[in-house]
Coordinates of C-alpha atoms in Angstrom, one line a residue:
Chain A
M252 CA -28.3 20.7 19.1
D253 CA -28.3 17.1 17.5
H254 CA -24.8 15.5 16.8
E255 CA -25.2 15.7 13.2
L256 CA -25.1 19.4 13.4
I257 CA -22.2 19.4 16.0
L258 CA -20.1 16.9 13.5
L259 CA -20.9 19.4 10.6
I260 CA -20.3 22.6 12.6
I261 CA -16.5 20.8 13.5
V262 CA -16.1 20.0 10.0
V263 CA -16.7 23.7 8.8
V264 CA -14.9 24.8 11.2
T265 CA -11.6 22.7 10.8
A266 CA -12.1 22.9 6.8
L267 CA -11.9 27.3 7.6
A268 CA -8.9 26.1 10.0
F269 CA -7.2 24.6 7.1
D270 CA -7.9 27.5 4.6
F271 CA -6.2 30.2 7.1
T272 CA -3.3 27.7 7.1
N273 CA -3.4 27.4 3.4
G274 CA -2.8 31.1 2.9
F275 CA -0.3 31.2 5.8
H276 CA 1.9 28.8 4.4
D277 CA 1.7 30.2 0.8
T278 CA 2.1 33.6 1.5
A279 CA 5.7 33.0 0.4
N280 CA 4.5 31.7 -3.3
V281 CA 3.5 35.1 -3.9
V282 CA 5.6 37.9 -1.8
A283 CA 8.8 36.1 -1.0
T284 CA 10.9 37.5 -4.0
S285 CA 9.1 40.5 -3.8
I286 CA 10.4 41.0 -0.5
S287 CA 13.8 39.6 -1.0
T288 CA 14.5 42.1 -3.8
R289 CA 12.4 44.8 -1.9
A290 CA 10.3 45.6 -4.6
M291 CA 7.8 46.0 -1.8
A292 CA 8.1 46.5 2.2
P293 CA 7.1 43.1 4.2
N294 CA 3.9 44.2 5.7
I295 CA 2.5 46.2 2.5
A296 CA 3.6 43.0 0.3
V297 CA 1.4 40.4 2.6
G298 CA -1.8 43.2 2.6
Y299 CA -1.1 43.2 -1.2
A300 CA -1.3 39.5 -1.4
A301 CA -3.8 39.2 1.2
V302 CA -6.6 41.8 -0.5
L303 CA -5.8 40.2 -4.0
N304 CA -6.5 36.6 -2.3
F305 CA -9.9 37.8 -1.1
V306 CA -10.9 39.2 -4.6
G307 CA -9.4 36.0 -6.3
A308 CA -11.6 33.9 -3.9
F309 CA -14.8 35.7 -5.2
L310 CA -13.9 35.4 -9.1
S311 CA -15.1 31.9 -9.7
V312 CA -16.3 28.6 -8.0
K313 CA -16.1 26.3 -11.1
V314 CA -13.8 23.8 -9.6
A315 CA -15.0 24.0 -6.2
A316 CA -15.8 20.4 -5.1
T317 CA -13.4 18.8 -7.1
I318 CA -10.8 18.2 -4.3
A319 CA -9.6 14.5 -4.4
N320 CA -12.0 14.1 -7.1
G321 CA -10.8 11.3 -9.0
I322 CA -8.7 10.2 -6.2
V323 CA -10.5 8.5 -3.6
E324 CA -13.9 7.0 -4.5
A325 CA -16.5 9.5 -3.8
N326 CA -19.3 7.3 -2.4
L327 CA -16.7 6.3 0.5
I328 CA -16.2 9.8 1.8
T329 CA -17.9 10.5 5.3
E330 CA -17.7 13.6 7.2
Q331 CA -15.2 11.7 9.8
V332 CA -12.8 11.0 6.6
V333 CA -12.9 14.5 5.5
F334 CA -12.2 15.6 9.0
G335 CA -9.2 13.2 9.4
G336 CA -8.0 14.8 6.1
L337 CA -8.4 18.0 6.8
I338 CA -6.2 17.5 10.2
G339 CA -3.5 15.7 8.1
A340 CA -3.1 18.2 5.8
I341 CA -2.9 21.3 8.6
A342 CA -0.6 19.2 10.7
W343 CA 1.9 18.8 7.7
N344 CA 1.3 22.5 7.2
L345 CA 2.2 23.4 10.5
V346 CA 5.2 21.0 10.7
T347 CA 6.7 22.4 7.4
W348 CA 6.1 25.9 8.4
Y349 CA 7.9 25.0 11.4
F350 CA 10.8 24.1 9.8
G351 CA 10.7 27.1 7.0
L352 CA 10.0 24.7 4.1
P353 CA 7.5 25.7 1.2
S354 CA 5.2 22.7 0.7
S355 CA 2.0 22.1 -1.3
S356 CA -1.1 23.0 1.0
S357 CA -3.1 20.6 -1.9
H358 CA -1.1 17.8 -1.9
A359 CA -1.4 17.7 1.9
L360 CA -5.0 17.8 1.9
I361 CA -4.9 14.8 -1.0
G362 CA -2.7 12.7 1.1
G363 CA -4.5 13.3 4.2
V364 CA -7.8 13.1 2.7
V365 CA -6.3 9.5 0.7
G366 CA -5.1 8.3 4.0
A367 CA -8.3 8.7 6.2
A368 CA -10.1 7.1 3.0
F369 CA -7.5 4.4 3.2
A370 CA -8.0 3.5 7.0
A371 CA -11.6 4.1 6.5
R372 CA -12.2 1.6 3.5
G373 CA -9.3 0.1 2.7
A374 CA -7.1 0.0 -0.6
D375 CA -10.6 0.4 -2.8
A376 CA -11.1 3.9 -1.7
V377 CA -8.1 4.9 -3.5
I378 CA -8.2 5.4 -6.9
G379 CA -4.2 4.8 -7.7
S380 CA -4.3 5.7 -11.5
G381 CA -5.8 9.1 -10.5
L382 CA -3.2 9.7 -7.5
L383 CA -0.4 9.1 -10.1
G384 CA -1.9 11.1 -13.2
K385 CA -3.4 13.8 -10.9
V386 CA -1.0 14.7 -8.1
I387 CA 2.4 12.8 -8.7
V388 CA 3.0 13.2 -12.5
P389 CA 1.9 16.9 -12.1
A390 CA 4.3 17.2 -9.0
L391 CA 7.2 16.0 -10.7
V392 CA 6.3 18.5 -14.3
A393 CA 5.5 21.5 -11.9
P394 CA 9.5 22.6 -10.9
V395 CA 11.1 21.3 -13.7
L396 CA 8.7 23.5 -16.1
A397 CA 9.4 26.2 -13.9
F398 CA 12.8 25.9 -13.6
V399 CA 13.2 25.7 -17.6
V400 CA 10.9 28.4 -18.1
A401 CA 12.5 31.3 -15.6
G402 CA 16.0 29.9 -16.3
G403 CA 14.9 30.6 -20.3
A404 CA 13.2 34.4 -19.2
I405 CA 16.4 35.0 -17.3
T406 CA 18.4 34.1 -19.9
V407 CA 16.4 36.5 -22.7
I408 CA 15.7 39.5 -19.9
Y409 CA 19.7 39.9 -19.5
R410 CA 20.7 39.7 -23.2
V411 CA 17.7 42.5 -23.4
V412 CA 18.9 44.7 -20.6
G413 CA 22.3 43.8 -19.9
R414 CA 23.8 47.3 -20.7
L415 CA 21.3 49.2 -19.6
R416 CA 21.6 52.1 -16.3
P417 CA 21.4 49.4 -13.3
G418 CA 19.3 52.2 -11.3
P419 CA 15.7 52.6 -13.8
T420 CA 16.0 48.8 -15.1
S421 CA 15.8 47.8 -11.7
R422 CA 12.9 49.9 -10.9
G423 CA 11.2 48.6 -13.7
F424 CA 11.7 45.1 -12.6
K425 CA 10.4 45.7 -9.4
V426 CA 7.0 47.1 -10.9
G427 CA 7.3 43.7 -12.9
Q428 CA 7.3 41.9 -9.8
I429 CA 4.4 43.8 -8.4
L430 CA 2.3 43.1 -11.3
S431 CA 3.0 39.2 -11.6
G432 CA 2.7 39.0 -7.7
G433 CA -0.8 40.3 -8.0
L434 CA -1.6 37.9 -10.5
L435 CA -0.1 35.0 -8.6
A436 CA -2.5 36.2 -5.6
L437 CA -5.1 36.2 -7.5
A438 CA -4.7 32.8 -9.1
H439 CA -4.2 31.3 -5.6
G440 CA -7.1 32.9 -4.0
T441 CA -9.6 31.7 -6.7
N442 CA -7.7 28.0 -6.9
D443 CA -7.2 27.4 -3.4
A444 CA -10.1 28.8 -1.7
Q445 CA -12.0 26.8 -3.8
K446 CA -10.9 23.9 -2.3
T447 CA -11.9 24.9 1.1
M448 CA -15.5 25.9 -0.3
G449 CA -15.7 22.3 -2.4
I450 CA -15.0 20.5 1.2
I451 CA -17.7 22.8 3.0
T452 CA -20.1 22.0 0.6
L453 CA -20.0 18.6 0.3
A454 CA -20.1 18.4 4.2
L455 CA -23.5 20.6 3.8
I456 CA -24.7 17.9 1.2
T457 CA -23.8 14.8 3.5
A458 CA -25.9 16.8 6.0
D459 CA -28.7 17.4 4.1
K460 CA -28.3 21.2 4.2
L461 CA -27.7 21.6 0.5
K462 CA -29.0 19.7 -2.7
V463 CA -26.3 17.6 -4.5
D464 CA -24.7 19.2 -7.2
S465 CA -25.5 22.9 -5.4
D466 CA -22.9 25.6 -6.0
P467 CA -21.6 26.7 -2.6
P468 CA -23.9 29.4 -0.8
F469 CA -22.6 33.0 -0.6
W470 CA -21.2 32.2 3.4
V471 CA -19.1 29.4 2.4
I472 CA -17.6 31.7 -0.2
A473 CA -17.5 34.7 1.7
A474 CA -15.9 32.9 4.9
S475 CA -13.6 30.8 3.0
A476 CA -12.1 33.9 1.4
T477 CA -11.7 35.5 4.7
A478 CA -9.9 32.6 6.3
I479 CA -7.4 32.1 3.1
S480 CA -6.8 36.3 3.2
L481 CA -6.4 36.5 6.6
G482 CA -3.7 33.3 6.9
T483 CA -2.1 35.5 4.0
Y484 CA -1.8 38.6 6.0
M485 CA -0.6 36.9 8.8
G486 CA 2.3 35.5 6.9
G487 CA 4.4 32.4 7.3
W488 CA 7.8 34.7 7.3
R489 CA 10.0 31.3 7.9
I490 CA 8.9 30.0 4.5
I491 CA 9.2 33.2 3.3
K492 CA 12.6 33.8 4.3
T493 CA 13.4 30.3 2.9
M494 CA 11.8 31.2 -0.3
G495 CA 13.4 34.8 -0.9
S496 CA 16.7 34.2 0.3
R497 CA 17.9 30.9 1.4
I498 CA 17.3 29.3 -1.8
L499 CA 19.3 32.2 -3.7
K500 CA 20.1 35.6 -3.1
M501 CA 18.4 37.3 -6.2
D502 CA 18.5 40.4 -8.0
T503 CA 15.2 42.5 -9.4
A504 CA 15.4 40.8 -12.6
Q505 CA 15.8 37.2 -11.5
G506 CA 12.8 38.0 -9.1
F507 CA 10.8 39.0 -11.8
A508 CA 12.0 36.2 -13.9
A509 CA 11.1 33.7 -11.1
Q510 CA 7.8 35.2 -10.7
G511 CA 6.7 36.2 -14.1
S512 CA 7.6 32.4 -15.3
G513 CA 5.3 31.4 -12.2
A514 CA 2.8 33.1 -13.1
A515 CA 2.5 32.1 -16.6
V516 CA 3.2 28.3 -16.0
I517 CA 0.3 28.5 -13.5
L518 CA -2.0 30.2 -15.6
A519 CA -1.1 28.2 -18.6
S520 CA -1.6 25.0 -16.2
T521 CA -5.1 26.5 -15.6
H522 CA -6.0 27.4 -18.9
V523 CA -5.5 23.6 -20.2
G524 CA -7.0 22.2 -17.0
F525 CA -3.8 20.4 -15.9
P526 CA -3.5 21.0 -12.1
L527 CA 0.1 22.2 -11.0
S528 CA 0.9 22.8 -7.8
T529 CA 1.8 27.0 -6.9
T530 CA 4.6 25.9 -4.5
H531 CA 6.4 23.6 -6.7
T532 CA 6.0 25.8 -9.7
I533 CA 7.1 28.9 -8.0
S534 CA 10.0 27.1 -6.3
G535 CA 11.3 25.6 -9.4
G536 CA 11.0 29.1 -10.9
V537 CA 13.3 30.9 -7.9
M538 CA 15.9 28.1 -8.6
G539 CA 15.7 28.2 -12.6
A540 CA 16.3 32.0 -12.6
G541 CA 19.3 31.8 -10.1
A542 CA 20.9 28.7 -11.7
A543 CA 20.7 29.9 -15.5
K544 CA 23.1 32.6 -14.2
R545 CA 25.3 30.6 -12.3
V546 CA 24.5 27.0 -11.5
S547 CA 26.3 27.6 -7.6
A548 CA 24.5 30.4 -6.6
V549 CA 21.7 28.2 -5.8
R550 CA 22.0 26.9 -2.5
W551 CA 21.2 23.5 -3.9
G552 CA 21.3 22.1 0.1
V553 CA 18.3 24.1 1.0
A554 CA 16.6 23.0 -2.4
G555 CA 17.7 19.5 -1.2
S556 CA 15.8 19.9 2.0
I557 CA 12.8 21.4 0.2
V558 CA 12.4 18.5 -2.4
V559 CA 12.2 16.3 0.4
A560 CA 9.6 17.6 2.0
W561 CA 7.6 17.5 -1.2
V562 CA 8.4 13.8 -1.1
L563 CA 7.3 13.2 2.1
T564 CA 3.9 15.5 1.9
L565 CA 1.7 13.1 0.6
P566 CA 3.0 10.1 2.8
A567 CA 2.8 12.2 6.2
A568 CA -0.2 13.7 5.6
A569 CA -1.7 10.5 4.9
L570 CA -0.5 9.1 8.1
I571 CA -1.8 11.7 9.6
G572 CA -4.9 11.8 7.9
A573 CA -5.4 7.9 9.1
S574 CA -4.2 8.0 12.4
T575 CA -6.8 10.9 13.3
Y576 CA -9.7 9.0 11.5
G577 CA -8.6 5.8 13.5
F578 CA -8.3 8.0 16.6
T579 CA -12.0 9.2 16.1
R580 CA -13.3 6.0 15.7
I581 CA -12.0 4.8 19.1
F582 CA -15.3 6.7 20.2
G583 CA -17.4 5.3 17.5
T584 CA -19.0 6.9 14.2
G585 CA -20.9 10.3 15.9
V586 CA -19.4 13.4 17.1
A587 CA -17.4 12.4 20.2
G588 CA -14.2 11.4 18.3
P589 CA -13.8 14.4 16.2
L590 CA -14.9 16.6 19.1
V591 CA -12.2 15.3 21.6
A592 CA -9.8 15.2 18.4
F593 CA -10.6 18.7 17.5
V594 CA -10.1 20.0 21.2
L595 CA -6.6 18.1 21.4
I596 CA -5.3 19.4 18.2
I597 CA -6.4 23.2 18.9
G598 CA -4.4 22.7 22.3
V599 CA -1.3 21.3 20.4
I600 CA -1.4 23.6 17.8
A601 CA -1.8 26.8 20.0
V602 CA 1.2 26.0 22.6
V603 CA 3.5 25.1 19.1
F604 CA 2.0 28.4 17.6
A605 CA 2.7 30.7 20.7
R606 CA 6.1 29.0 21.0
R607 CA 6.8 29.7 17.6
V608 CA 5.7 33.4 17.7
A609 CA 7.1 33.7 20.9
Q610 CA 10.6 33.3 19.0
G611 CA 9.8 36.3 16.5
S612 CA 9.6 36.8 13.2
A613 CA 12.4 35.5 10.6
I614 CA 12.0 38.8 9.2
T615 CA 10.8 42.2 10.1
A616 CA 10.3 45.6 8.3
A617 CA 13.3 46.7 9.9
T618 CA 15.2 43.8 8.5
E619 CA 14.0 43.7 5.1
G620 CA 11.9 47.0 4.1
Chain W
M239 CA 3.4 0.1 -19.7
T240 CA 3.3 2.2 -22.5
A241 CA -0.5 1.3 -22.0
L242 CA -0.6 2.1 -18.3
A243 CA 1.5 5.8 -18.9
E244 CA -1.1 6.7 -21.9
K245 CA -4.3 5.9 -19.3
V246 CA -3.5 7.5 -16.5
V247 CA -1.3 10.9 -17.8
D248 CA -2.9 12.9 -20.7
W249 CA 0.5 13.7 -22.8
G250 CA -1.4 16.1 -25.2
Q251 CA -2.6 18.0 -21.9
L252 CA 0.8 18.0 -20.6
L253 CA 2.8 19.0 -24.0
E254 CA 0.2 21.9 -24.2
V255 CA 0.9 23.2 -20.7
A256 CA 4.7 22.9 -21.5
W257 CA 4.4 25.1 -25.0
T258 CA 2.3 27.7 -23.5
S259 CA 4.4 27.6 -20.1
I260 CA 7.3 28.4 -22.2
L261 CA 5.5 30.6 -25.1
G262 CA 3.8 32.8 -22.0
G263 CA 6.8 32.7 -19.5
V264 CA 9.6 33.4 -21.7
G265 CA 7.5 35.6 -24.4
V266 CA 5.7 37.8 -22.0
T267 CA 8.7 38.2 -19.7
A268 CA 10.7 39.1 -22.6
V269 CA 8.1 41.6 -24.3
F270 CA 8.3 43.3 -20.6
A271 CA 12.0 43.5 -20.9
V272 CA 11.9 45.3 -24.1
A273 CA 9.3 47.8 -22.8
L274 CA 12.0 48.3 -20.3
Y275 CA 14.7 48.6 -22.5
G276 CA 12.6 51.2 -24.4
A277 CA 11.4 53.2 -21.4
V278 CA 15.6 53.4 -20.4
K279 CA 16.5 54.2 -23.5
T280 CA 13.5 57.0 -24.2
M281 CA 14.6 58.7 -20.8
D282 CA 18.6 58.4 -21.8
T283 CA 17.9 59.7 -25.8
R284 CA 15.8 62.8 -24.6
R285 CA 18.5 64.1 -22.5
G286 CA 20.6 63.7 -26.0
G287 CA 17.9 65.7 -27.9
Q288 CA 17.9 63.0 -30.3
G289 CA 13.8 63.4 -32.0
A290 CA 13.9 60.6 -34.0
I291 CA 15.3 58.2 -31.9
V292 CA 13.3 59.1 -29.0
V293 CA 10.0 58.9 -30.9
A294 CA 11.1 55.4 -32.1
Y295 CA 12.1 54.2 -28.7
G296 CA 8.7 55.6 -27.2
V297 CA 6.7 53.8 -29.9
M298 CA 8.4 50.4 -28.7
T299 CA 8.3 51.2 -25.2
V300 CA 4.4 51.7 -25.8
L301 CA 3.5 48.7 -28.1
A302 CA 5.5 46.5 -25.9
S303 CA 3.7 47.8 -22.8
S304 CA 0.4 47.2 -24.6
A305 CA 0.9 43.6 -25.1
V306 CA 2.3 43.2 -21.5
L307 CA -0.9 44.8 -20.4
A308 CA -3.0 42.5 -22.7
S309 CA -1.6 39.5 -21.2
V310 CA -2.2 40.5 -17.9
V311 CA -5.9 41.0 -19.0
F312 CA -5.9 37.4 -20.6
A313 CA -4.7 36.0 -17.5
I314 CA -7.2 37.7 -15.1
L315 CA -9.7 36.1 -18.1
T316 CA -8.3 32.9 -17.3
I317 CA -8.6 32.7 -13.9
K318 CA -12.6 34.1 -14.1
T319 CA -13.4 31.7 -16.3
K320 CA -11.2 28.6 -15.6

């Protein structure tokens, strides 16, 4: 087997590993409020989200290959840079999962690629205006907009249903949560699986296995859909707990307002073509639905920790991406560097993951279902 | 500074995202709440045997539910085409 092919396989496997962590990390966006309000049992909720993530990945391939487009100089991207970026994103996703903090997987990936590209070619490789306009401004807009929309939504909802009998009203909002959660899972599967499809397609084009401007082959779509849905099914329970109950103890109306508003904001941004992070949007929605009822209902300390994680995501993933790229270059430009880094990182992840899993889930069907 | 801000951020697009989000988020959740209101009231008034009011609440529920379902279909089409 030639070195180019081994390098291609490493990049493809690493991209699928990122896709898995993306699903694993972002399960909370879709299911946390439904689990918290008991609209769905935990295992049913993650199964539902996993299936719809899988279906969503097949709905469109229109934005595949656009990751980091306009943010780093595309002609400077090599497989080693992509590898460094992926490792930066995976590592940051695992760090934030370890601490139960919801952060954007897309920002982690962009940060990782920017860091690796910077380490490879210096500041000229990074398009500052693209980074500001496509990442930083949307990162500020998403939570604020979702906060305002969810706050408005819950205020109107309480006005409309405030005097109704609580039993059937609560059951009705649970149905609404299942519906809005399904839309979020579909949108997440479509948007996020396409990033992995784009990276694998780019690697295949770089290795002359595909023509330039090709759509992702079917096996790439199927593998990306499977990886993100498997990750979703595994469920990042620590983040689910943070999003579902540590920020705010919510009722079914608040859960529906947070999730429905989050879905509306994400779909509006998709419709207009303005990229917003699912994680930032849903987190903002949860806080807005809580604060509109009573400002002190939101645990602002937890919210502050989440915001710190958001601020750190780009630089931390960039630092890890740059370090990984630097490490691989110690072994030259061939396959040896990524291979050694890949084996080392798999070992570290396996140890950390096993330790955390051994400590048990943060939420179980018995406690929450 | 202003020129830089205009170059980096598409303010028109941002404004469009803001108003469509508010319309979709507050609007659709409010219509869902109206559907729920209608459904619960239909159940309550049916028990009281108030025929005309039952029909009125029933119509309200059907119309509001249809609007919510239409927005779900629109959302799926948006996901598929964008």
